[in-house]
């Protein structure tokens, strides 16, 4: 059995040990000269701090065997403890805390789309375009640079950047006057696309006048489609460009996982479509660089009869797990289809509920009985109320930890119900930076105070997990932590980064923060991406801490990023570099050898990319692309699915 090297009182108890047998000496790895984050026992508010010491890792099982902190120990005791550890280790690595390096527990993204993130890297990037002319120029140049692509796909435009005027198929036709290929451009929220005439024709959509109104399809004054498609109506176009080449999709997923690793992630909870076999193959080939917890959509479960893929921690676990099913309850705020209890300002529209309570409860029961954990997308307060009622009717107990993703528009009554029912709120802190620029135009004033209210959730006992929803937002967890702490618009965040200062008050809260009362401390924000993320996937006894018995997942950062709001150290979050990422006791990314993770792909990979067609990507806060049609229309001689009503 392990012998305690030192025993201190509870107030300074940062030495930890386990009652397990040491494996043979040859399996031990010693990380010396380390400055690492230590969580205090689970209490509210969350607390922790940096401590100096060393870690002994079981090289076979990939877990921390001993974590030793030198606080309040005399030099002789420190030396004695270190000598004992050194005698057991066959490898010793200097973590160089004297150079400013710190070790954070493994960082987890609790809501991401890895497959779509990889594919989006191949698309025309339109973020930052400031006029329709800018957009047209970008489209023309991209077409010339990519003559072999059968479809031109772009992402990231935002009409608010040029006065609110949506692009139309005529604008795109003019931009592609000398190029007759179909063109599809996703808005930055991924809930709206604009397509040129060639794309509409390829999809079989007639360009003749009609007096009928089709949900999600914008028509001009003559009743002809303008090229704008919203929510599930996007399928009218994107069903024709779905990428079905599994080898190519594997390339995208592998590349995206490497990008996640370089960003500082050790685990992702990813919602990808028909990716089960791809992840299994990558794991079998030893090409998963981090932990993957796959969430499948209910339709995939229903069609293919999937069963949850668990793993055991009695031995070194596999990196791939699938035990969660996702359902949708409403649409998005950007498209005004998120289901609200009060109408959107200036209208009678209260958004769209995808399922009524009875249907949602039935699907929840079906998934739960099959052994899956539940995840339900809910943006609006009416949607969240419906989800909570459905969970209640399905008799889902708190121990099942149902996950509600996004939780953007809440209310005090809903927060209390969430706490009582034991749901996990999967939140995306970086959404605030985007949405705060227009959210007051979308929501009634009386619900703003309980919107994006991460602090209130934590204070009322709701477990929260942090994610990015990448590729909608960047997947960098340190940036997400900053956003949770400061709640600035992305423009203000960029200014703060350039100036390296803040407009903070004496309380440390930025004057320009959106709902400053909801700003989190560093400790609370870090909790979202460590213990909170682990809790969301039932892994809090194995992930999220640098502690004995936990998986040896950690992130090495080149400076101290743990300072409070309003101090210079906080801006280190924006400037910090990820030096190393460890998963299961193995250094999977080393900045000094970054050409490995940054490899551009083999010749085979590059050849597969040449004829990229790209899939529809379900984006921020919505069911688009993966829900069964709520209604139908006949357009161009075809009966096609149409879902959420557009604005």
Coordinates of C-alpha atoms in Angstrom, one line a residue:
X1 CA 0.0 0.0 0.0
X2 CA 1.1 3.6 -0.5
X3 CA 2.5 5.3 2.5
X4 CA 1.5 8.9 3.2
X5 CA 4.6 11.0 2.7
X6 CA 3.2 13.8 4.8
X7 CA 0.0 14.5 6.6
X8 CA -1.3 18.1 7.1
X9 CA -4.4 19.6 8.5
X10 CA -7.5 20.2 6.4
X11 CA -6.8 23.9 5.8
X12 CA -3.6 23.1 3.9
X13 CA -4.4 19.6 2.8
X14 CA -2.9 19.6 -0.7
X15 CA -1.0 16.3 -0.3
X16 CA -3.1 13.5 -1.8
X17 CA -2.6 9.8 -2.0
X18 CA -4.5 6.6 -2.8
X19 CA -4.7 3.2 -1.3
X20 CA -3.7 1.2 -4.3
X21 CA -0.7 -1.0 -5.1
X22 CA 2.2 0.5 -7.0
X23 CA 2.7 -1.1 -10.4
X24 CA 6.2 -2.2 -11.2
X25 CA 8.9 0.5 -10.9
X26 CA 9.4 0.6 -14.7
X27 CA 5.9 2.0 -15.2
X28 CA 6.3 5.2 -13.2
X29 CA 6.7 8.7 -14.6
X30 CA 7.7 11.6 -12.4
X31 CA 6.7 15.2 -13.3
X32 CA 9.0 17.4 -11.2
X33 CA 9.2 21.1 -10.6
X34 CA 5.5 21.5 -11.3
X35 CA 3.1 24.3 -10.5
X36 CA -0.4 22.9 -10.8
X37 CA -4.0 23.7 -10.0
X38 CA -5.6 22.0 -7.0
X39 CA -9.3 21.9 -6.3
X40 CA -10.5 22.1 -2.7
X41 CA -13.1 19.6 -1.6
X42 CA -16.4 20.0 -3.4
X43 CA -18.1 22.9 -1.7
X44 CA -19.9 26.0 -2.9
X45 CA -18.5 28.4 -3.9
X46 CA -15.9 26.5 -5.8
X47 CA -12.4 27.1 -4.6
X48 CA -8.9 26.1 -5.5
X49 CA -5.4 27.4 -6.0
X50 CA -2.0 26.9 -7.6
X51 CA 0.5 24.8 -5.7
X52 CA 4.1 23.7 -6.3
X53 CA 5.3 20.1 -6.1
X54 CA 5.4 17.0 -8.2
X55 CA 3.2 14.3 -9.7
X56 CA 3.9 10.6 -10.0
X57 CA 2.0 9.0 -12.9
X58 CA 1.1 5.3 -13.3
X59 CA 2.4 4.9 -16.9
X60 CA 0.3 1.7 -17.5
X61 CA -3.1 2.9 -16.4
X62 CA -2.5 6.5 -17.3
X63 CA -3.6 7.8 -13.9
X64 CA -2.1 10.1 -11.3
X65 CA -0.6 7.8 -8.6
X66 CA 0.6 10.5 -6.2
X67 CA 0.2 14.3 -6.2
X68 CA 2.6 16.0 -3.8
X69 CA 2.4 19.7 -2.8
X70 CA 5.3 21.3 -0.9
X71 CA 3.2 23.9 0.9
X72 CA 4.2 24.3 4.6
X73 CA 6.8 21.5 4.5
X74 CA 10.3 22.0 5.6
X75 CA 13.1 21.5 3.1
X76 CA 14.1 18.1 4.6
X77 CA 10.6 16.7 4.3
X78 CA 10.3 17.9 0.8
X79 CA 13.6 16.3 -0.1
X80 CA 12.7 13.1 1.5
X81 CA 9.4 12.8 -0.3
X82 CA 10.9 13.7 -3.6
X83 CA 13.7 11.1 -3.2
X84 CA 11.2 8.4 -2.5
X85 CA 9.3 9.3 -5.7
X86 CA 12.4 9.5 -7.8
X87 CA 13.5 6.1 -6.7
X88 CA 10.2 4.6 -8.1
X89 CA 10.3 6.4 -11.4
X90 CA 12.1 5.4 -14.6
X91 CA 11.4 8.6 -16.3
X92 CA 11.6 12.2 -14.9
X93 CA 10.3 15.2 -16.8
X94 CA 11.0 18.8 -15.6
X95 CA 7.8 20.9 -15.9
X96 CA 9.8 24.1 -15.5
X97 CA 7.5 26.0 -13.2
X98 CA 10.4 28.4 -12.6
X99 CA 10.0 29.5 -16.2
X100 CA 6.3 30.4 -15.5
X101 CA 4.7 27.2 -16.7
X102 CA 1.5 26.1 -14.9
X103 CA -0.4 22.8 -15.2
X104 CA -4.2 22.9 -15.4
X105 CA -6.5 19.9 -15.1
X106 CA -7.5 18.4 -18.5
X107 CA -10.0 20.8 -20.2
X108 CA -13.2 19.5 -21.6
X109 CA -15.5 21.0 -24.3
X110 CA -19.0 19.8 -23.4
X111 CA -20.7 20.8 -26.6
X112 CA -18.9 20.7 -29.9
X113 CA -19.4 19.4 -33.5
X114 CA -15.9 17.9 -34.3
X115 CA -16.9 16.6 -37.7
X116 CA -18.4 19.8 -38.9
X117 CA -15.5 21.8 -37.4
X118 CA -13.1 19.8 -39.6
X119 CA -15.3 20.3 -42.7
X120 CA -15.8 24.0 -42.1
X121 CA -12.1 24.5 -42.4
X122 CA -12.4 23.7 -46.1
X123 CA -15.1 26.3 -46.7
X124 CA -14.9 30.0 -47.7
X125 CA -14.7 32.0 -44.5
X126 CA -16.9 35.1 -44.5
X127 CA -16.6 36.4 -41.0
X128 CA -15.7 40.0 -41.0
X129 CA -17.2 40.9 -44.4
X130 CA -18.6 44.4 -44.0
X131 CA -20.7 44.8 -47.2
X132 CA -22.3 42.8 -49.9
X133 CA -19.5 43.9 -52.2
X134 CA -17.0 42.4 -49.7
X135 CA -19.0 39.2 -49.8
X136 CA -19.2 39.1 -53.6
X137 CA -15.5 39.7 -53.9
X138 CA -14.7 36.9 -51.5
X139 CA -16.9 34.5 -53.4
X140 CA -15.4 35.4 -56.7
X141 CA -11.8 35.0 -55.5
X142 CA -12.5 31.7 -53.7
X143 CA -14.1 30.3 -56.9
X144 CA -11.0 31.2 -58.9
X145 CA -8.7 29.6 -56.3
X146 CA -10.7 26.4 -56.1
X147 CA -11.7 25.4 -59.6
X148 CA -12.1 21.7 -58.8
X149 CA -14.9 22.1 -56.2
X150 CA -18.2 21.1 -57.6
X151 CA -20.1 23.3 -55.1
X152 CA -18.8 26.5 -53.5
X153 CA -19.6 26.5 -49.8
X154 CA -19.1 29.5 -47.5
X155 CA -19.8 30.2 -43.9
X156 CA -19.9 33.2 -41.5
X157 CA -21.7 36.1 -43.1
X158 CA -23.8 38.4 -40.9
X159 CA -26.2 40.9 -42.4
X160 CA -25.9 43.1 -39.3
X161 CA -22.4 43.9 -40.5
X162 CA -23.8 45.9 -43.4
X163 CA -27.1 47.3 -42.2
X164 CA -29.3 44.3 -42.0
X165 CA -29.8 43.6 -45.8
X166 CA -29.8 39.9 -46.6
X167 CA -27.9 38.7 -49.6
X168 CA -30.1 37.2 -52.3
X169 CA -29.6 34.7 -55.1
X170 CA -29.4 37.7 -57.5
X171 CA -26.5 39.1 -55.6
X172 CA -24.8 35.7 -55.7
X173 CA -25.5 35.3 -59.4
X174 CA -23.9 38.6 -60.1
X175 CA -20.8 37.6 -58.0
X176 CA -20.6 34.3 -59.9
X177 CA -21.4 35.7 -63.3
X178 CA -18.5 33.9 -65.0
X179 CA -18.8 30.8 -62.8
X180 CA -21.9 28.6 -63.2
X181 CA -21.3 26.4 -60.2
X182 CA -23.9 26.2 -57.4
X183 CA -23.1 28.4 -54.4
X184 CA -24.4 28.1 -50.9
X185 CA -23.4 30.4 -48.0
X186 CA -24.3 29.8 -44.4
X187 CA -25.0 32.7 -42.0
X188 CA -22.7 32.7 -39.0
X189 CA -25.5 31.1 -36.8
X190 CA -25.7 28.2 -39.3
X191 CA -29.5 28.5 -39.3
X192 CA -29.9 30.4 -42.5
X193 CA -28.4 29.8 -46.0
X194 CA -28.5 31.9 -49.1
X195 CA -28.1 30.0 -52.4
X196 CA -27.6 31.2 -56.0
X197 CA -29.9 30.3 -58.9
X198 CA -27.7 27.4 -60.0
X199 CA -28.0 25.8 -56.5
X200 CA -31.8 26.2 -56.5
X201 CA -32.0 24.6 -59.9
X202 CA -29.7 21.7 -58.8
X203 CA -32.1 21.2 -55.9
X204 CA -35.1 21.1 -58.2
X205 CA -36.7 24.3 -56.9
X206 CA -38.8 26.1 -59.4
X207 CA -38.3 29.8 -59.8
X208 CA -41.9 30.6 -60.8
X209 CA -44.3 32.8 -58.9
X210 CA -46.6 31.2 -56.2
X211 CA -49.3 32.6 -53.9
X212 CA -48.5 30.0 -51.3
X213 CA -46.3 30.7 -48.2
X214 CA -43.7 28.0 -47.4
X215 CA -42.3 28.0 -43.9
X216 CA -38.6 28.9 -43.9
X217 CA -38.5 29.9 -47.6
X218 CA -38.3 33.6 -48.2
X219 CA -40.3 34.8 -51.3
X220 CA -40.1 38.1 -53.1
X221 CA -43.1 40.3 -53.9
X222 CA -43.9 38.1 -56.9
X223 CA -43.8 34.9 -54.8
X224 CA -40.5 33.7 -56.2
X225 CA -37.8 32.3 -53.8
X226 CA -35.2 34.9 -53.0
X227 CA -32.5 32.3 -52.2
X228 CA -32.8 32.6 -48.4
X229 CA -33.7 29.4 -46.5
X230 CA -34.2 29.2 -42.8
X231 CA -34.1 26.4 -40.2
X232 CA -35.2 23.0 -41.5
X233 CA -36.0 24.6 -44.9
X234 CA -32.2 24.6 -45.3
X235 CA -32.5 20.9 -46.2
X236 CA -34.1 21.8 -49.5
X237 CA -30.6 22.9 -50.6
X238 CA -28.2 21.0 -48.4
X239 CA -29.7 17.5 -48.9
X240 CA -28.1 17.8 -52.3
X241 CA -24.5 18.5 -51.1
X242 CA -24.1 16.1 -48.2
X243 CA -20.7 14.5 -48.0
X244 CA -21.0 10.7 -47.9
X245 CA -17.4 9.8 -48.4
X246 CA -16.5 8.2 -45.1
X247 CA -12.8 8.3 -45.7
X248 CA -12.9 12.0 -46.4
X249 CA -15.0 12.6 -43.3
X250 CA -12.4 10.6 -41.3
X251 CA -9.8 13.0 -42.6
X252 CA -11.8 16.0 -41.4
X253 CA -12.5 14.5 -38.0
X254 CA -8.9 13.6 -37.5
X255 CA -7.7 17.1 -38.4
X256 CA -10.3 18.7 -36.2
X257 CA -9.3 16.6 -33.2
X258 CA -5.7 17.7 -33.7
X259 CA -6.9 21.3 -33.8
X260 CA -8.9 20.7 -30.5
X261 CA -5.7 19.2 -29.0
X262 CA -3.6 22.2 -30.0
X263 CA -6.3 24.5 -28.5
X264 CA -5.8 22.9 -25.1
X265 CA -8.6 20.3 -25.0
X266 CA -8.2 16.8 -23.5
X267 CA -11.8 15.7 -24.1
X268 CA -14.7 16.6 -26.3
X269 CA -18.4 15.8 -26.0
X270 CA -19.2 16.0 -29.6
X271 CA -22.5 15.8 -31.5
X272 CA -21.7 14.4 -34.9
X273 CA -24.0 12.7 -37.5
X274 CA -23.2 9.0 -38.5
X275 CA -19.7 9.2 -37.0
X276 CA -19.8 6.2 -34.7
X277 CA -17.8 3.9 -37.1
X278 CA -15.3 6.7 -37.9
X279 CA -14.4 7.3 -34.3
X280 CA -14.2 3.5 -33.6
X281 CA -11.8 3.2 -36.6
X282 CA -9.6 6.1 -35.4
X283 CA -9.4 4.5 -32.0
X284 CA -8.5 1.1 -33.4
X285 CA -5.7 2.7 -35.5
X286 CA -4.4 4.7 -32.5
X287 CA -5.3 8.0 -34.1
X288 CA -7.5 9.5 -31.4
X289 CA -5.4 12.2 -29.7
X290 CA -7.9 13.0 -27.0
X291 CA -11.0 11.6 -25.3
X292 CA -14.2 11.6 -27.4
X293 CA -17.7 11.3 -25.9
X294 CA -20.0 11.0 -28.9
X295 CA -23.6 12.2 -28.7
X296 CA -25.9 10.8 -31.4
X297 CA -29.1 12.3 -32.5
X298 CA -32.3 10.5 -31.6
X299 CA -33.1 9.7 -35.3
X300 CA -29.8 7.8 -35.7
X301 CA -30.7 5.8 -32.6
X302 CA -34.2 5.1 -33.9
X303 CA -33.1 4.1 -37.4
X304 CA -30.1 2.0 -36.5
X305 CA -31.0 0.7 -33.0
X306 CA -27.7 1.9 -31.5
X307 CA -26.8 0.7 -28.0
X308 CA -24.7 2.8 -25.6
X309 CA -20.9 2.1 -25.8
X310 CA -19.6 2.2 -22.3
X311 CA -16.1 1.6 -21.1
X312 CA -14.7 0.4 -17.9
X313 CA -12.1 2.1 -15.8
X314 CA -10.8 -1.1 -14.2
X315 CA -8.0 -0.9 -16.8
X316 CA -6.7 1.9 -19.0
X317 CA -9.9 3.0 -20.7
X318 CA -10.4 3.5 -24.5
X319 CA -10.6 7.0 -25.7
X320 CA -14.0 6.7 -27.4
X321 CA -17.3 6.4 -25.6
X322 CA -20.9 6.9 -26.8
X323 CA -23.7 6.9 -24.2
X324 CA -25.8 10.0 -24.9
X325 CA -28.7 10.8 -27.2
X326 CA -29.7 14.3 -28.3
X327 CA -33.2 15.7 -28.9
X328 CA -34.3 19.2 -29.9
X329 CA -37.1 21.2 -28.4
X330 CA -37.0 24.5 -30.3
X331 CA -35.1 26.6 -32.9
X332 CA -32.8 29.6 -32.6
X333 CA -32.9 33.2 -31.4
X334 CA -31.3 34.5 -34.5
X335 CA -34.1 33.1 -36.6
X336 CA -36.7 33.9 -34.0
X337 CA -37.7 30.3 -33.7
X338 CA -36.5 29.7 -30.1
X339 CA -39.7 29.0 -28.2
X340 CA -40.5 31.9 -25.8
X341 CA -43.2 32.4 -23.2
X342 CA -43.6 36.0 -24.4
X343 CA -43.7 37.1 -28.0
X344 CA -40.6 38.5 -29.8
X345 CA -40.7 42.3 -29.6
X346 CA -43.0 43.9 -32.1
X347 CA -44.7 40.7 -33.1
X348 CA -47.1 37.9 -31.9
X349 CA -44.4 35.2 -32.7
X350 CA -43.4 33.1 -29.7
X351 CA -41.1 30.8 -31.7
X352 CA -41.5 27.1 -32.4
X353 CA -41.7 24.0 -30.2
X354 CA -40.3 21.0 -32.1
X355 CA -42.2 18.5 -30.0
X356 CA -45.2 18.7 -27.7
X357 CA -44.7 17.5 -24.1
X358 CA -46.2 14.0 -24.8
X359 CA -44.0 13.3 -27.8
X360 CA -40.9 14.6 -26.2
X361 CA -41.6 12.5 -23.0
X362 CA -42.0 9.4 -25.2
X363 CA -38.7 9.9 -26.9
X364 CA -37.0 10.6 -23.6
X365 CA -38.4 7.4 -22.2
X366 CA -37.3 5.4 -25.2
X367 CA -33.8 6.7 -25.0
X368 CA -33.5 6.3 -21.2
X369 CA -34.8 2.7 -21.3
X370 CA -32.1 1.9 -23.9
X371 CA -29.5 3.0 -21.4
X372 CA -28.6 6.4 -22.9
X373 CA -28.1 9.6 -21.1
X374 CA -30.4 12.4 -22.4
X375 CA -29.3 15.7 -23.9
X376 CA -32.0 18.1 -25.1
X377 CA -31.5 21.4 -27.0
X378 CA -33.5 24.2 -25.4
X379 CA -32.9 28.0 -26.1
X380 CA -36.1 29.7 -25.1
X381 CA -37.9 29.7 -21.7
X382 CA -41.0 28.0 -23.1
X383 CA -38.9 25.3 -24.6
X384 CA -37.0 24.8 -21.3
X385 CA -40.3 24.6 -19.4
X386 CA -41.5 21.9 -21.9
X387 CA -38.3 19.9 -21.5
X388 CA -38.5 20.0 -17.7
X389 CA -42.1 18.8 -17.8
X390 CA -41.3 16.1 -20.3
X391 CA -38.4 14.9 -18.1
X392 CA -40.8 14.8 -15.1
X393 CA -43.4 12.8 -17.0
X394 CA -40.8 10.4 -18.2
X395 CA -39.7 10.0 -14.5
X396 CA -36.1 10.8 -15.2
X397 CA -34.4 11.1 -11.8
X398 CA -31.6 13.5 -10.9
X399 CA -29.1 10.7 -10.9
X400 CA -29.6 10.3 -14.6
X401 CA -28.1 13.8 -15.1
X402 CA -30.1 14.9 -18.2
X403 CA -28.3 17.6 -20.0
X404 CA -30.0 20.7 -21.3
X405 CA -27.9 22.4 -23.9
X406 CA -27.7 26.2 -24.4
X407 CA -30.2 27.4 -21.6
X408 CA -30.0 30.9 -22.9
X409 CA -33.4 32.4 -22.0
X410 CA -34.4 31.3 -18.5
X411 CA -36.5 32.5 -15.5
X412 CA -36.2 32.2 -11.8
X413 CA -38.9 29.5 -11.7
X414 CA -37.1 27.5 -14.4
X415 CA -33.7 27.8 -12.6
X416 CA -35.3 26.4 -9.4
X417 CA -36.9 23.5 -11.4
X418 CA -33.6 22.8 -13.0
X419 CA -31.9 22.5 -9.7
X420 CA -34.6 20.3 -8.2
X421 CA -34.7 17.9 -11.2
X422 CA -30.9 17.6 -11.3
X423 CA -30.4 18.7 -14.9
X424 CA -26.9 19.7 -16.1
X425 CA -26.8 23.0 -18.0
X426 CA -24.5 22.8 -21.0
X427 CA -23.6 26.4 -21.6
X428 CA -21.5 28.2 -24.2
X429 CA -19.8 31.3 -22.6
X430 CA -18.6 32.6 -25.9
X431 CA -22.1 33.0 -27.2
X432 CA -22.4 36.1 -25.0
X433 CA -19.7 37.9 -27.0
X434 CA -21.7 37.4 -30.2
X435 CA -25.3 37.6 -29.0
X436 CA -24.9 40.6 -26.7
X437 CA -24.7 42.8 -29.9
X438 CA -28.3 42.0 -30.9
X439 CA -30.0 40.2 -28.1
X440 CA -31.9 43.2 -26.9
X441 CA -33.7 43.3 -30.3
X442 CA -34.7 39.7 -30.0
X443 CA -35.9 39.4 -26.4
X444 CA -38.6 41.2 -24.3
X445 CA -36.9 43.4 -21.8
X446 CA -38.3 41.6 -18.8
X447 CA -36.6 38.4 -19.7
X448 CA -33.2 39.8 -20.3
X449 CA -32.2 39.8 -16.7
X450 CA -32.4 36.0 -16.6
X451 CA -30.8 35.4 -20.0
X452 CA -27.3 33.9 -20.3
X453 CA -27.3 33.9 -16.5
X454 CA -24.5 31.5 -15.7
X455 CA -23.8 32.9 -12.3
X456 CA -27.4 32.5 -11.2
X457 CA -27.4 28.9 -12.3
X458 CA -24.3 28.1 -10.2
X459 CA -25.6 30.0 -7.2
X460 CA -28.8 28.1 -7.3
X461 CA -27.1 24.7 -7.3
X462 CA -27.4 23.9 -11.0
X463 CA -24.4 22.0 -12.3
X464 CA -23.0 23.7 -15.4
X465 CA -20.6 22.4 -18.1
X466 CA -18.8 24.7 -20.5
X467 CA -18.5 24.2 -24.3
X468 CA -18.1 26.1 -27.6
X469 CA -20.5 24.7 -30.1
X470 CA -17.6 24.9 -32.5
X471 CA -17.5 25.6 -35.4
X472 CA -20.0 28.3 -34.5
X473 CA -17.5 29.8 -32.0
X474 CA -13.8 29.0 -31.5
X475 CA -13.0 25.9 -29.5
X476 CA -10.2 27.4 -27.4
X477 CA -11.2 26.7 -23.7
X478 CA -9.0 29.6 -22.4
X479 CA -11.0 32.0 -24.5
X480 CA -14.2 30.5 -23.2
X481 CA -13.0 30.9 -19.7
X482 CA -12.2 34.6 -20.4
X483 CA -15.7 35.1 -21.9
X484 CA -17.3 33.5 -18.8
X485 CA -15.4 35.9 -16.6
X486 CA -15.8 39.2 -18.6
X487 CA -18.9 38.8 -20.9
X488 CA -17.6 41.3 -23.4
X489 CA -18.6 41.7 -27.0
X490 CA -16.0 40.1 -29.3
X491 CA -15.1 43.6 -30.5
X492 CA -14.5 44.8 -26.9
X493 CA -12.5 41.6 -26.2
X494 CA -10.3 42.3 -29.2
X495 CA -9.7 45.9 -28.0
X496 CA -8.8 44.6 -24.5
X497 CA -6.4 42.2 -26.1
X498 CA -4.6 44.9 -28.1
X499 CA -4.5 47.4 -25.2
X500 CA -3.8 44.8 -22.5
X501 CA -5.9 46.7 -20.1
X502 CA -9.5 46.8 -18.9
X503 CA -12.2 49.3 -18.0
X504 CA -12.8 47.4 -14.8
X505 CA -14.4 48.8 -11.7
X506 CA -12.9 48.2 -8.2
X507 CA -15.1 45.0 -8.1
X508 CA -13.2 43.6 -11.0
X509 CA -16.2 43.6 -13.3
X510 CA -15.9 45.3 -16.7
X511 CA -18.2 48.2 -17.2
X512 CA -19.1 47.1 -20.7
X513 CA -19.9 43.5 -19.7
X514 CA -23.3 42.2 -20.7
X515 CA -25.2 41.6 -17.4
X516 CA -22.1 42.1 -15.3
X517 CA -23.7 40.4 -12.3
X518 CA -23.4 37.2 -14.2
X519 CA -19.6 37.4 -14.6
X520 CA -17.9 34.4 -13.1
X521 CA -14.7 34.2 -11.2
X522 CA -11.7 32.3 -12.6
X523 CA -12.4 29.4 -10.4
X524 CA -16.0 29.2 -11.4
X525 CA -15.1 29.5 -15.1
X526 CA -12.4 26.8 -14.8
X527 CA -14.9 24.5 -13.1
X528 CA -17.1 24.7 -16.2
X529 CA -14.4 23.1 -18.3
X530 CA -13.0 20.6 -15.8
X531 CA -15.2 19.1 -13.1
X532 CA -18.4 20.5 -14.6
X533 CA -17.6 18.9 -18.0
X534 CA -16.6 15.6 -16.3
X535 CA -19.8 15.7 -14.3
X536 CA -21.9 16.1 -17.4
X537 CA -20.6 12.8 -18.8
X538 CA -20.6 10.9 -15.4
X539 CA -16.8 11.0 -15.2
X540 CA -16.2 13.4 -12.3
X541 CA -14.5 10.6 -10.3
X542 CA -11.9 10.2 -13.2
X543 CA -11.5 13.5 -15.0
X544 CA -11.3 17.2 -14.1
X545 CA -8.7 17.1 -11.3
X546 CA -5.0 16.6 -10.8
X547 CA -5.4 14.1 -8.1
X548 CA -4.5 10.4 -7.3
X549 CA -6.7 7.9 -9.1
X550 CA -7.8 10.4 -11.7
X551 CA -6.8 10.1 -15.4
X552 CA -3.5 11.9 -16.0
X553 CA -5.0 14.6 -18.3
X554 CA -3.5 18.0 -18.0
X555 CA -2.7 21.1 -20.0
X556 CA 0.6 23.0 -19.7
X557 CA 0.3 26.8 -20.1
X558 CA 3.2 29.1 -20.5
X559 CA 2.1 31.7 -17.9
X560 CA -0.2 32.1 -14.9
X561 CA -3.8 32.6 -16.1
X562 CA -5.5 32.2 -12.8
X563 CA -5.8 35.8 -11.7
X564 CA -9.0 37.5 -10.8
X565 CA -11.0 39.8 -13.1
X566 CA -9.7 43.3 -13.6
X567 CA -6.0 42.4 -13.1
X568 CA -3.3 42.0 -15.6
X569 CA -3.0 38.3 -15.0
X570 CA -6.5 37.8 -16.3
X571 CA -5.4 39.1 -19.7
X572 CA -2.9 36.3 -19.8
X573 CA -5.9 34.1 -20.8
X574 CA -5.9 36.0 -24.1
X575 CA -2.1 35.8 -24.6
X576 CA -1.3 32.4 -23.2
X577 CA 0.2 29.7 -25.3
X578 CA -0.6 26.0 -24.9
X579 CA 2.8 24.3 -24.5
X580 CA 1.8 20.7 -23.9
X581 CA -1.4 18.6 -23.7
X582 CA -1.4 15.3 -21.8
X583 CA -4.1 12.7 -22.1
X584 CA -3.9 9.5 -20.1
X585 CA -0.3 10.2 -19.0
X586 CA 0.9 10.7 -22.5
X587 CA 2.1 14.0 -23.9
X588 CA -0.1 14.2 -27.0
X589 CA 0.9 17.7 -28.0
X590 CA 4.2 19.5 -27.5
X591 CA 4.5 23.0 -28.9
X592 CA 8.2 22.4 -29.4
X593 CA 7.2 19.7 -31.9
X594 CA 4.1 21.3 -33.2
X595 CA 4.8 20.4 -36.8
X596 CA 3.5 16.9 -35.9
X597 CA -0.1 18.0 -34.9
X598 CA 0.0 20.7 -37.6
X599 CA 0.7 18.2 -40.4
X600 CA -1.2 19.2 -43.5
X601 CA -2.2 15.6 -44.3
X602 CA -0.9 12.8 -46.5
X603 CA -1.1 12.9 -50.2
X604 CA -4.1 10.6 -49.9
X605 CA -5.8 13.0 -47.6
X606 CA -5.2 15.9 -49.9
X607 CA -6.5 14.0 -52.9
X608 CA -9.7 13.2 -51.0
X609 CA -10.2 16.9 -50.3
X610 CA -10.1 17.9 -54.0
X611 CA -13.7 17.2 -54.7
X612 CA -15.1 18.5 -51.4
X613 CA -18.9 18.8 -51.4
X614 CA -19.5 19.4 -47.7
X615 CA -22.5 18.6 -45.6
X616 CA -25.1 20.7 -43.9
X617 CA -23.9 21.7 -40.5
X618 CA -26.3 21.9 -37.6
X619 CA -25.2 25.1 -36.0
X620 CA -25.6 27.2 -33.0
X621 CA -28.8 26.6 -31.1
X622 CA -30.9 24.7 -33.5
X623 CA -32.2 21.4 -34.9
X624 CA -31.5 22.2 -38.5
X625 CA -30.5 19.3 -40.7
X626 CA -31.4 16.5 -38.3
X627 CA -35.1 16.8 -37.4
X628 CA -37.8 14.9 -39.2
X629 CA -39.9 17.4 -41.2
X630 CA -42.7 19.1 -39.2
X631 CA -44.6 19.7 -42.4
X632 CA -44.0 19.5 -46.1
X633 CA -44.3 21.4 -49.3
X634 CA -44.3 20.7 -53.0
X635 CA -41.7 22.8 -54.7
X636 CA -40.3 22.1 -58.1
X637 CA -42.3 18.9 -58.4
X638 CA -40.9 17.4 -55.2
X639 CA -42.4 16.9 -51.8
X640 CA -39.7 18.1 -49.4
X641 CA -39.5 18.5 -45.6
X642 CA -40.0 21.9 -44.1
X643 CA -39.8 22.7 -40.4
X644 CA -39.4 25.8 -38.3
X645 CA -41.1 29.0 -39.4
X646 CA -38.6 31.7 -40.3
X647 CA -38.8 35.3 -39.4

